[in-house]
N, CA, C and O atoms as a GROMACS GRO file, in nm:
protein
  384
    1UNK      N    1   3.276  -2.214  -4.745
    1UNK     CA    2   3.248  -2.237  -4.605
    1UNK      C    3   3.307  -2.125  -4.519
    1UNK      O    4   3.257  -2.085  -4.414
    2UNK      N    5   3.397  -2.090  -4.564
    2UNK     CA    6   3.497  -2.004  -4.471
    2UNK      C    7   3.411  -1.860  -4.449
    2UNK      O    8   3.390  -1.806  -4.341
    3UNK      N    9   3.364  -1.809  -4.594
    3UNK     CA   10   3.309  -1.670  -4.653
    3UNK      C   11   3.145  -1.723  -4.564
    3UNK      O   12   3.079  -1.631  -4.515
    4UNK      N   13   3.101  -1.844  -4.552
    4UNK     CA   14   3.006  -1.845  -4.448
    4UNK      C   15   2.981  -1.790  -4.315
    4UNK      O   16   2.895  -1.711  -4.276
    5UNK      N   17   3.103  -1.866  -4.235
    5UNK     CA   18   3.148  -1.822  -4.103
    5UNK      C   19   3.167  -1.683  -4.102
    5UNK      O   20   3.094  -1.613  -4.033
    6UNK      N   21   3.259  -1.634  -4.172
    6UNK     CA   22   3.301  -1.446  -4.212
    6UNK      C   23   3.174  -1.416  -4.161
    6UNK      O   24   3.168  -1.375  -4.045
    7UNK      N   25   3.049  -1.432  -4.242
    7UNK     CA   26   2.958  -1.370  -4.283
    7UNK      C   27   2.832  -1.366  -4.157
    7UNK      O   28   2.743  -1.282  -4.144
    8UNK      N   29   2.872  -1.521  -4.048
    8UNK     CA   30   2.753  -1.536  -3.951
    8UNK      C   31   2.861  -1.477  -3.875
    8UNK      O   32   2.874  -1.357  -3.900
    9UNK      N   33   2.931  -1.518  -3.803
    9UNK     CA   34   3.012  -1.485  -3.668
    9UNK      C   35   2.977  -1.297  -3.624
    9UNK      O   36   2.933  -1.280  -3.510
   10UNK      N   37   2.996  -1.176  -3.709
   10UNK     CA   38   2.966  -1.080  -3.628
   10UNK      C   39   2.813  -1.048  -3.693
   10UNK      O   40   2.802  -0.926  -3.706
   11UNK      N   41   2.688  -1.121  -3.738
   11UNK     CA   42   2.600  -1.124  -3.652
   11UNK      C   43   2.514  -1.206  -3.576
   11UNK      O   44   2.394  -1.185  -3.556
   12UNK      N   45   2.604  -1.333  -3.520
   12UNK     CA   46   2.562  -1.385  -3.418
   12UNK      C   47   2.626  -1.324  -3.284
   12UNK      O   48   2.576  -1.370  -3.182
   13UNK      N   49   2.754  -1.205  -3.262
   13UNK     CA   50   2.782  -1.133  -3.218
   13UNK      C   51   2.685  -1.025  -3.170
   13UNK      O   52   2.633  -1.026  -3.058
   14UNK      N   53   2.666  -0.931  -3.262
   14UNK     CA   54   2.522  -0.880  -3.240
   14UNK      C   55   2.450  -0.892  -3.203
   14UNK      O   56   2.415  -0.802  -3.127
   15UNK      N   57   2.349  -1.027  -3.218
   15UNK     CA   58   2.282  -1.063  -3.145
   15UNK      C   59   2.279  -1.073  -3.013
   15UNK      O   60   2.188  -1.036  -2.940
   16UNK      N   61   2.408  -1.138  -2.974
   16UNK     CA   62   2.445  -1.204  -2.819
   16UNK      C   63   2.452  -1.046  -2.746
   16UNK      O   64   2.396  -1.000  -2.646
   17UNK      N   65   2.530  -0.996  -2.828
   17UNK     CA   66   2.515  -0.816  -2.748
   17UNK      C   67   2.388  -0.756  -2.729
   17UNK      O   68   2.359  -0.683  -2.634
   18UNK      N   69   2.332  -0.780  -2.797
   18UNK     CA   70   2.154  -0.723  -2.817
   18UNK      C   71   2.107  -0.813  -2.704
   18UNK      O   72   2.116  -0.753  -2.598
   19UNK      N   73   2.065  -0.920  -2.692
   19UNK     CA   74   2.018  -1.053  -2.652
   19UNK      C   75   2.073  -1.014  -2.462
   19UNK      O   76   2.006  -1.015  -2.358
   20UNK      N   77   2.200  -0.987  -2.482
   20UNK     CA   78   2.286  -0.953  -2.310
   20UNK      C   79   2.220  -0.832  -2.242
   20UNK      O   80   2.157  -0.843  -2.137
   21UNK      N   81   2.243  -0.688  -2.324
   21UNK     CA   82   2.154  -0.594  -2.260
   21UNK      C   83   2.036  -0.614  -2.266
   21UNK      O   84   1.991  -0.553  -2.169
   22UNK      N   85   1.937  -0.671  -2.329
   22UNK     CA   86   1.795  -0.672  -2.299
   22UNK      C   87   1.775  -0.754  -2.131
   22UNK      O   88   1.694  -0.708  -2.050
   23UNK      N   89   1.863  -0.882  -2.100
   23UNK     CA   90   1.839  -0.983  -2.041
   23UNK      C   91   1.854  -0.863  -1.889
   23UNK      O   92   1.770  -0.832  -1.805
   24UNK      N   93   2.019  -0.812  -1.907
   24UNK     CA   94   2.015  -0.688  -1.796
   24UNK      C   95   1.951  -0.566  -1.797
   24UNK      O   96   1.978  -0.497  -1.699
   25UNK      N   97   1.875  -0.517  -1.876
   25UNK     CA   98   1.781  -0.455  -1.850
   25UNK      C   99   1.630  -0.507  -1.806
   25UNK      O  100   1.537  -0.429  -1.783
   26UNK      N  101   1.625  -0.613  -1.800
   26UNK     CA  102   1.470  -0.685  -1.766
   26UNK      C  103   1.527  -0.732  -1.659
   26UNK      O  104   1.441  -0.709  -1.574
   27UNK      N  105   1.666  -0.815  -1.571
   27UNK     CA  106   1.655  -0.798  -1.459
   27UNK      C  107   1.688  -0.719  -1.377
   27UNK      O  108   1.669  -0.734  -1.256
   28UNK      N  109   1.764  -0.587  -1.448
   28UNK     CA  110   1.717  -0.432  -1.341
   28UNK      C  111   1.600  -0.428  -1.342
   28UNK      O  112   1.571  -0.447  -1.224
   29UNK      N  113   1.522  -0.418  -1.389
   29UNK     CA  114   1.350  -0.397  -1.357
   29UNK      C  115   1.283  -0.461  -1.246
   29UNK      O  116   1.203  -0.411  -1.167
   30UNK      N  117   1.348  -0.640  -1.256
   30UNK     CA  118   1.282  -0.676  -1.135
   30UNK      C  119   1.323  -0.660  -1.039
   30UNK      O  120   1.247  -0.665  -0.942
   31UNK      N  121   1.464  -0.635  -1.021
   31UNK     CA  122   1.525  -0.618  -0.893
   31UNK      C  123   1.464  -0.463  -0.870
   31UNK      O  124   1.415  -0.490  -0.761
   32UNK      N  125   1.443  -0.377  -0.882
   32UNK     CA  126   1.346  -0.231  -0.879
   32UNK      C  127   1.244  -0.275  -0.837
   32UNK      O  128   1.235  -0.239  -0.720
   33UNK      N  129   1.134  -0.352  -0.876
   33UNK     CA  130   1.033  -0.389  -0.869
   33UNK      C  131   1.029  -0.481  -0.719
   33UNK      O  132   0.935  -0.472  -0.639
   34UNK      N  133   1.146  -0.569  -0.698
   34UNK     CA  134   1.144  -0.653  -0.581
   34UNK      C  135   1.164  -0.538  -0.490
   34UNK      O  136   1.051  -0.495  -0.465
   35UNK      N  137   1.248  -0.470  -0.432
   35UNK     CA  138   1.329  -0.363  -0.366
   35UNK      C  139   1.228  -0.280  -0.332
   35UNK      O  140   1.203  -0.247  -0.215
   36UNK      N  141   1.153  -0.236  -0.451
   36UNK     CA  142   1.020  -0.145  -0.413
   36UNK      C  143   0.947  -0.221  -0.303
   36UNK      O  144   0.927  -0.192  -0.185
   37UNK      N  145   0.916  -0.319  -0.370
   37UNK     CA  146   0.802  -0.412  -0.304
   37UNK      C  147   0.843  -0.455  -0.139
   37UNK      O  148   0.774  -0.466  -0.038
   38UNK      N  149   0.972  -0.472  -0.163
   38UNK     CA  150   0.973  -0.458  -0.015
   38UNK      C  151   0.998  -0.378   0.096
   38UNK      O  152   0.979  -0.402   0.215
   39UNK      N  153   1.064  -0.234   0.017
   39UNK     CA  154   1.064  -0.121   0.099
   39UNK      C  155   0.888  -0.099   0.133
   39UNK      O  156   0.837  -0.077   0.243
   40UNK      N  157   0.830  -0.112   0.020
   40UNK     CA  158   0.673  -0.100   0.093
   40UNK      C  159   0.601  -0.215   0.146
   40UNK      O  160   0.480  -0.215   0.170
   41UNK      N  161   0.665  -0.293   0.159
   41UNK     CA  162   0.574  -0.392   0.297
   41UNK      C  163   0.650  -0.362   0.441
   41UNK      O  164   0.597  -0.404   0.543
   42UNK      N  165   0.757  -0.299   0.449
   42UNK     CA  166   0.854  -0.254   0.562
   42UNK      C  167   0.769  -0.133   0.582
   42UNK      O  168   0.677  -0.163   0.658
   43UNK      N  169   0.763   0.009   0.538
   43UNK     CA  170   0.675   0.100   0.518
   43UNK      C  171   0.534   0.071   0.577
   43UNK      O  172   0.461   0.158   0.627
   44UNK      N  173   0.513  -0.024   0.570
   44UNK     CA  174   0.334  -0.016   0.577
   44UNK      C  175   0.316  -0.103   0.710
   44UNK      O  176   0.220  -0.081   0.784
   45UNK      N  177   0.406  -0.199   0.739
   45UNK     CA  178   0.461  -0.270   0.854
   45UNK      C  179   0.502  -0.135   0.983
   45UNK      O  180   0.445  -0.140   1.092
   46UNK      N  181   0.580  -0.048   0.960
   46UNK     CA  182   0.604   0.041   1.047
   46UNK      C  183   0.512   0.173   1.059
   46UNK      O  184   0.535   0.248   1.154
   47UNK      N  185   0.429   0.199   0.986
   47UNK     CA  186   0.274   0.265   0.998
   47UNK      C  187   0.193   0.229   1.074
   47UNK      O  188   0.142   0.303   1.159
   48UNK      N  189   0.152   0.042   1.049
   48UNK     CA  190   0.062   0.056   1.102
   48UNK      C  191   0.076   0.008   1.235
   48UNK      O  192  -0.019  -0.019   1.309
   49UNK      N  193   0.238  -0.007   1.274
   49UNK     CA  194   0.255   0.036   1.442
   49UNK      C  195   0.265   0.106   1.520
   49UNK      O  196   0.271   0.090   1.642
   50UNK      N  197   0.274   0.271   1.404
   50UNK     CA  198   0.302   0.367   1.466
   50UNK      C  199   0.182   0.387   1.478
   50UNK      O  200   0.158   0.416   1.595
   51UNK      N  201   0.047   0.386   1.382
   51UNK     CA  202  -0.070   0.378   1.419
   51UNK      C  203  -0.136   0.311   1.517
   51UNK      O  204  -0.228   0.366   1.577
   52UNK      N  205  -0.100   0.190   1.544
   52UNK     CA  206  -0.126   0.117   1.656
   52UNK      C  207  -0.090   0.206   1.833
   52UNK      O  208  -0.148   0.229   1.939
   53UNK      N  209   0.001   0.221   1.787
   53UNK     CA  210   0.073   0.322   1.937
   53UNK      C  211  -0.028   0.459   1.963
   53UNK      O  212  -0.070   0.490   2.074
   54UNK      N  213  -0.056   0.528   1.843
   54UNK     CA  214  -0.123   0.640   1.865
   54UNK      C  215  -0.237   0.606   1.906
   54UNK      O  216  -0.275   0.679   1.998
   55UNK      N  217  -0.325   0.510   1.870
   55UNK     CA  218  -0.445   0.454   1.892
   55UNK      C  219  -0.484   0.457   2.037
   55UNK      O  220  -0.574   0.507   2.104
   56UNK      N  221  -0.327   0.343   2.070
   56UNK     CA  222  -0.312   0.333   2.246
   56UNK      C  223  -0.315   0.435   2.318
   56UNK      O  224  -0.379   0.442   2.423
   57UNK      N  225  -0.262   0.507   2.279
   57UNK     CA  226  -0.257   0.676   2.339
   57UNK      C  227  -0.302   0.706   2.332
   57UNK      O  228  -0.272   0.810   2.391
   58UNK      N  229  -0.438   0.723   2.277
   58UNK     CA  230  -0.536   0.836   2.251
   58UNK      C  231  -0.643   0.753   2.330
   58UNK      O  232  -0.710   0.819   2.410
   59UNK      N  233  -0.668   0.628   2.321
   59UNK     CA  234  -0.792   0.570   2.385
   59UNK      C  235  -0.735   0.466   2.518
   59UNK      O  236  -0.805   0.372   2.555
   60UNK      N  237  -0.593   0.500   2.587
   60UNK     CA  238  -0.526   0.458   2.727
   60UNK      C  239  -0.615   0.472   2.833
   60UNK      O  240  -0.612   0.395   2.929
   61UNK      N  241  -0.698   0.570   2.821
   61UNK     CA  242  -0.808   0.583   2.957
   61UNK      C  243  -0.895   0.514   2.958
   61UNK      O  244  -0.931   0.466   3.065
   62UNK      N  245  -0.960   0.483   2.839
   62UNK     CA  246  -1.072   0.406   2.826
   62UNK      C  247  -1.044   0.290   2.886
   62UNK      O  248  -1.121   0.242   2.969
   63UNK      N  249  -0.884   0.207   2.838
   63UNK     CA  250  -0.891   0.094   2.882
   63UNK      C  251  -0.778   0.119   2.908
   63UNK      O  252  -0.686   0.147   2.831
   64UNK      N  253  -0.779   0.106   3.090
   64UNK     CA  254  -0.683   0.154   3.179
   64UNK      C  255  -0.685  -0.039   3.188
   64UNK      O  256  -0.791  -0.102   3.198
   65UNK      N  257  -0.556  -0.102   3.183
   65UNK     CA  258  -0.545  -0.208   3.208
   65UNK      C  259  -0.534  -0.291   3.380
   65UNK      O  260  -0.549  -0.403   3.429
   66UNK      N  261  -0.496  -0.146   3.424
   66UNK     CA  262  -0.455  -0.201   3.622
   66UNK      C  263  -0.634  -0.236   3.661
   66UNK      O  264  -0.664  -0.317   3.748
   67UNK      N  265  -0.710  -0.181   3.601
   67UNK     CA  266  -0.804  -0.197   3.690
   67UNK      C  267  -0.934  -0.242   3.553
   67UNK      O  268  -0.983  -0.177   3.461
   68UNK      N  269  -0.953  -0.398   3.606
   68UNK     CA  270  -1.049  -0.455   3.539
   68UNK      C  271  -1.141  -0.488   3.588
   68UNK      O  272  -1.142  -0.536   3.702
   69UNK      N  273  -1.254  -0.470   3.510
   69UNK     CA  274  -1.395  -0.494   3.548
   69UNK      C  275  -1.431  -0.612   3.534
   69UNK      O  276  -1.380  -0.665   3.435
   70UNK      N  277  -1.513  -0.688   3.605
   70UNK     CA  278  -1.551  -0.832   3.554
   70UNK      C  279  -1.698  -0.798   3.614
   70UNK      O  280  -1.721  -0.754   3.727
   71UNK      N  281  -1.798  -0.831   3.506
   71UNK     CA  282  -1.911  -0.792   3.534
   71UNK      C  283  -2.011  -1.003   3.542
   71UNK      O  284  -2.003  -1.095   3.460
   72UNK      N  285  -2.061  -0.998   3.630
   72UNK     CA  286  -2.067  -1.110   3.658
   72UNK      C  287  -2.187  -1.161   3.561
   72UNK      O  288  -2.248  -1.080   3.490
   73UNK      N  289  -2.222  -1.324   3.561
   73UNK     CA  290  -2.273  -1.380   3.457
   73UNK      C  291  -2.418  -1.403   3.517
   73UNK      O  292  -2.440  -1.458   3.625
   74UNK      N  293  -2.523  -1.343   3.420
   74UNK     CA  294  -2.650  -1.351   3.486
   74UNK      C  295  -2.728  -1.436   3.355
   74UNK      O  296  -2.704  -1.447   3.235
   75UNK      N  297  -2.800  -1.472   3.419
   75UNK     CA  298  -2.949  -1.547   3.342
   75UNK      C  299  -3.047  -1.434   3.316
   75UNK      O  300  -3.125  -1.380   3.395
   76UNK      N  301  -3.017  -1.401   3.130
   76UNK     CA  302  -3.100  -1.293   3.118
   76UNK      C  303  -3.108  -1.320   2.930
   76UNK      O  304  -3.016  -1.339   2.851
   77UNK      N  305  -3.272  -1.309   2.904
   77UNK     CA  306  -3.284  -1.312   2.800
   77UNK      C  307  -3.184  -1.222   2.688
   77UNK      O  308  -3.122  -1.123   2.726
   78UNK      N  309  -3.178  -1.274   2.540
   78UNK     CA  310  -3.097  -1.190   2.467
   78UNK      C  311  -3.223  -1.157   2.360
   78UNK      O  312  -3.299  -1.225   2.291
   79UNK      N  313  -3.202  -1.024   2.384
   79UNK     CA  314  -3.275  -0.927   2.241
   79UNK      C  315  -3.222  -0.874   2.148
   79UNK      O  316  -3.137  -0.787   2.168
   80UNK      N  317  -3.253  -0.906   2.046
   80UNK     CA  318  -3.143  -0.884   1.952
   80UNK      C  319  -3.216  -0.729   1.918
   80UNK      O  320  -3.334  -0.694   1.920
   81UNK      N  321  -3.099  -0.660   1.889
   81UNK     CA  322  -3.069  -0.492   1.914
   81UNK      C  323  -3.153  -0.443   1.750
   81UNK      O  324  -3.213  -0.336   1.737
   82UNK      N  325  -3.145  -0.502   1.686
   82UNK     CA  326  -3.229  -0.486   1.512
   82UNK      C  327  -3.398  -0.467   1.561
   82UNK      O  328  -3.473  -0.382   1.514
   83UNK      N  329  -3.426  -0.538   1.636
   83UNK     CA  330  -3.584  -0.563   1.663
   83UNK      C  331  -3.607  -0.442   1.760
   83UNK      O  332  -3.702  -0.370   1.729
   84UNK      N  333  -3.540  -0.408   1.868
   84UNK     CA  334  -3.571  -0.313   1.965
   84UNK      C  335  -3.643  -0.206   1.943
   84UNK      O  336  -3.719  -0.166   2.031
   85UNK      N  337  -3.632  -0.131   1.801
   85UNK     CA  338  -3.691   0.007   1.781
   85UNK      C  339  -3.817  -0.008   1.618
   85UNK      O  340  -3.848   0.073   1.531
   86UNK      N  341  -3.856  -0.156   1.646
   86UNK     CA  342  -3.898  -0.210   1.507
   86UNK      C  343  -4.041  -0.095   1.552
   86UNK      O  344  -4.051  -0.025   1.452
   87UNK      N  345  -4.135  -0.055   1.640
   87UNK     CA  346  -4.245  -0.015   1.667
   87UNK      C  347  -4.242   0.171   1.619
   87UNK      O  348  -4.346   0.234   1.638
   88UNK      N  349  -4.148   0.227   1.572
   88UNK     CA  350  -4.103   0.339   1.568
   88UNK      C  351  -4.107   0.406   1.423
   88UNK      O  352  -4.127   0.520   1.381
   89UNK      N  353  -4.068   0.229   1.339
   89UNK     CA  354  -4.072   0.262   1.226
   89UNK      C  355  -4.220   0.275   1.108
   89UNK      O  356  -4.324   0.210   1.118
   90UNK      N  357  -4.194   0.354   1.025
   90UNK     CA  358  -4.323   0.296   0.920
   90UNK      C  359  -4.356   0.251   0.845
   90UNK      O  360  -4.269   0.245   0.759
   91UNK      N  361  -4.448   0.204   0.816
   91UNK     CA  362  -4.494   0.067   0.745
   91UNK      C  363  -4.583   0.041   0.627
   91UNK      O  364  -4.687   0.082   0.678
   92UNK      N  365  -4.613   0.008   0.524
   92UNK     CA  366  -4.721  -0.016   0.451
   92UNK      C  367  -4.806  -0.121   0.490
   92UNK      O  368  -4.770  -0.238   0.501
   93UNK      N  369  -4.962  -0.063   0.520
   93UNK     CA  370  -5.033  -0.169   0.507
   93UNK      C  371  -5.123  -0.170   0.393
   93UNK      O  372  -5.174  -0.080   0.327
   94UNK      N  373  -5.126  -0.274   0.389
   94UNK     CA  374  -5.232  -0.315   0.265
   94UNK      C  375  -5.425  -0.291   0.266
   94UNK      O  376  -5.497  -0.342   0.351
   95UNK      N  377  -5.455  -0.237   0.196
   95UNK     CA  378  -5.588  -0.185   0.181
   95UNK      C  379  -5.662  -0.287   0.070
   95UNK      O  380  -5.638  -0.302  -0.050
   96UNK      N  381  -5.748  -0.344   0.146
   96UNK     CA  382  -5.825  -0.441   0.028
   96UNK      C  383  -5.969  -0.418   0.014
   96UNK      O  384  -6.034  -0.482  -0.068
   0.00000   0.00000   0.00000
């Protein structure tokens, strides 16, 4: 029994050493993987406000906010904009 124990104890040792660095090397990975993941949703979060800002700036005249238009509500048929130039285009007709 004794020459048993001798014989398991350093490699169930081994193992547990083997078994320990794998466990900390697979959760360095995710913590890399989390860290990434959220430096790039922060990243892409502060883009697309800096994009947002440039946007404003570049198209501020167009829509000058002090001065709004309100264009009043009339009774007027709606044409839908697909049909408008249908007479322009060409066509197959059929020959019988």
């Amino acid at each position: 029994m004794k020459n048993k124990i001798q014989f398991i104890i350093p490699r169930l040792l081994v193992v547990t050493a083997v078994v320990g660095i794998i466990s900390l090397i697979i959760g360095a990975i995710f913590k890399i993987l989390l860290l990434a993941t959220i430096l790039f949703s922060v990243g892409s979060l502060i883009y697309a406000k800096i994009k947002r800002n440039r946007m404003r700036e570049r198209f501020s005249h167009h829509f000058d906010r002090s001065q709004r238009y309100y264009l009043p509500q009339t009774n007027q048929a709606i044409v839908p904009v697909q049909y408008a130039n249908r007479s322009t285009k060409a066509t197959i007709i059929p020959i019988y």
